[in-house]
XYZ file of C-alpha atoms in Angstrom:
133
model
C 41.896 36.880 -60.650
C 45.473 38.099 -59.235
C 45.545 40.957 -57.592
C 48.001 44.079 -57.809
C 49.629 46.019 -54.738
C 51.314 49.234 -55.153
C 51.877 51.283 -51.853
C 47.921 51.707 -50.282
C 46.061 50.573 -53.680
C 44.924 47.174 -54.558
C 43.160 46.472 -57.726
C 42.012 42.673 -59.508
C 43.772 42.158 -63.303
C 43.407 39.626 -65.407
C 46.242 36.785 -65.234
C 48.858 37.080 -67.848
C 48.642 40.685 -68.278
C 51.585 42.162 -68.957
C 52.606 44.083 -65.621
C 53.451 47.486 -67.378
C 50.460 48.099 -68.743
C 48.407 46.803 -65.489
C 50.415 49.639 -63.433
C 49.897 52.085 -66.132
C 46.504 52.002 -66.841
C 45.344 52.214 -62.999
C 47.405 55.502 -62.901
C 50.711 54.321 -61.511
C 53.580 56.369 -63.931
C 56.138 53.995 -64.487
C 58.077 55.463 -67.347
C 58.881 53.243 -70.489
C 60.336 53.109 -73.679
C 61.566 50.039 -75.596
C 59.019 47.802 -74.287
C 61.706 45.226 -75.139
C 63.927 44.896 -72.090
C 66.558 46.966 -73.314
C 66.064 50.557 -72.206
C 65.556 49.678 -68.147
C 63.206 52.759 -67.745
C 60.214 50.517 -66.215
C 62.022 48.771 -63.499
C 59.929 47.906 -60.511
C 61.006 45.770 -57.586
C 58.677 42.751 -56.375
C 58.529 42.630 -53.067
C 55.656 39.796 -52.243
C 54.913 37.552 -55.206
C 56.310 36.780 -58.606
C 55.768 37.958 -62.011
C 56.805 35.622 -64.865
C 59.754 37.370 -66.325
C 59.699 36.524 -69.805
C 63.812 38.401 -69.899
C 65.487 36.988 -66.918
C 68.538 37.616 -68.532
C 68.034 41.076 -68.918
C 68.868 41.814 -65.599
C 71.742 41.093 -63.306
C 71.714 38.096 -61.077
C 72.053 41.285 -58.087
C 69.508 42.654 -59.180
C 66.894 39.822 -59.718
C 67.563 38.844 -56.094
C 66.830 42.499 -54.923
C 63.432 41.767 -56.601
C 63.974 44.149 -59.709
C 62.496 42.993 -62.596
C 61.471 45.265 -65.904
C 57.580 45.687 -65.901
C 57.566 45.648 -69.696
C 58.940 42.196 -69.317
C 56.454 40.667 -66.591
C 53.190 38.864 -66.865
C 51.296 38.964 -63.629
C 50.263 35.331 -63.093
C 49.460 35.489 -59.294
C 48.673 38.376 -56.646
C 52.072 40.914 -56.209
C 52.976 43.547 -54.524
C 55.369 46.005 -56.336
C 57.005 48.817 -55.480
C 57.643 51.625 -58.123
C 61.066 52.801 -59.033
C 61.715 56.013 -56.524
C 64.331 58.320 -58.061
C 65.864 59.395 -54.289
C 65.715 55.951 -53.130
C 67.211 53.921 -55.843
C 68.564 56.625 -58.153
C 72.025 57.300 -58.846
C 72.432 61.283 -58.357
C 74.355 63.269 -60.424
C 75.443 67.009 -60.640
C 75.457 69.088 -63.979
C 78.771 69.991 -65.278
C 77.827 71.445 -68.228
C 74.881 72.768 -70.790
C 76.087 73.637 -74.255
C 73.580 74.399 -76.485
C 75.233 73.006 -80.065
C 72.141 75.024 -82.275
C 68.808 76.262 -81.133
C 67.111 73.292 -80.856
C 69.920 70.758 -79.430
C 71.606 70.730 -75.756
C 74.148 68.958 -74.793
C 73.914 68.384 -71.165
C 76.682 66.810 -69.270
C 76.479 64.731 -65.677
C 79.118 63.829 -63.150
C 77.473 60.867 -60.847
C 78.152 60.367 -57.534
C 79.503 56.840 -58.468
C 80.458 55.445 -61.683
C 77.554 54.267 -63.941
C 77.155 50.522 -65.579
C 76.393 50.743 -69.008
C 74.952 48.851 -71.251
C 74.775 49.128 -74.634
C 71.219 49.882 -76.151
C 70.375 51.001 -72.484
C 69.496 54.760 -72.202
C 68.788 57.201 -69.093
C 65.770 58.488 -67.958
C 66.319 61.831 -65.638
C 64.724 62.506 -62.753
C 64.368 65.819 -61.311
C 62.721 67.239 -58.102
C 59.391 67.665 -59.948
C 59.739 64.367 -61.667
C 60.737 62.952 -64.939
């Protein structure tokens, strides 16, 4: 039975889970939302062992080689040590420019990054403040 790393824990999962869920269910938040590759939110990086990545593709060649890979994406098929997205170390920080609020229940809320963002269609952003998502 593999065996999952994250930071100080350690904890046996069954081969071919999918790597999401395995970091989910022993209490490591890695946000998600597609569960199809598409969205980004669950990246992780891989730093000792590989997953099998059943969307290679969905990633950049870059990226790949810096041992991201999308959790939702990953069976665990061997022990690996992961490290969880951290929003200061690999985010992209932005300042607010703007909050309109369009009716009561709708806010527009507009971000100047530091750098220029990548898009990609379907993908989507998941904001991270000092207290978290």
């Amino acid at each position: 039975m593999p065996e999952l790393h994250v930071a100080n824990q350690c904890w046996p999962v069954t081969v071919g889970s999918n790597l999401l869920d395995s970091l989910n269910q022993a209490g490591v938040g890695v946000p998600y939302s597609c569960r199809a590759g598409s969205c980004h939110a669950c990246l992780v990086r891989c730093v000792q062992g590989e997953p099998l990545d059943l969307k290679p593709e969905a990633l950049t060649r870059a990226q790949r080689e810096q041992g991201w890979r999308l959790a939702c994406q990953c069976q665990v098929v061997g022990d690996l040590q992961v490290e969880a997205f951290d929003p200061v170390r690999d985010g992209l920080p932005a300042r607010v420019a703007a909050l309109d609020w369009l009716s009561p229940t709708l806010l527009r809320l507009r971000l100047v990054p530091e750098r220029p963002l990548r898009y990609r269609a379907g993908q989507h952003l998941v904001l991270w403040t000092a207290d978290g998502v």
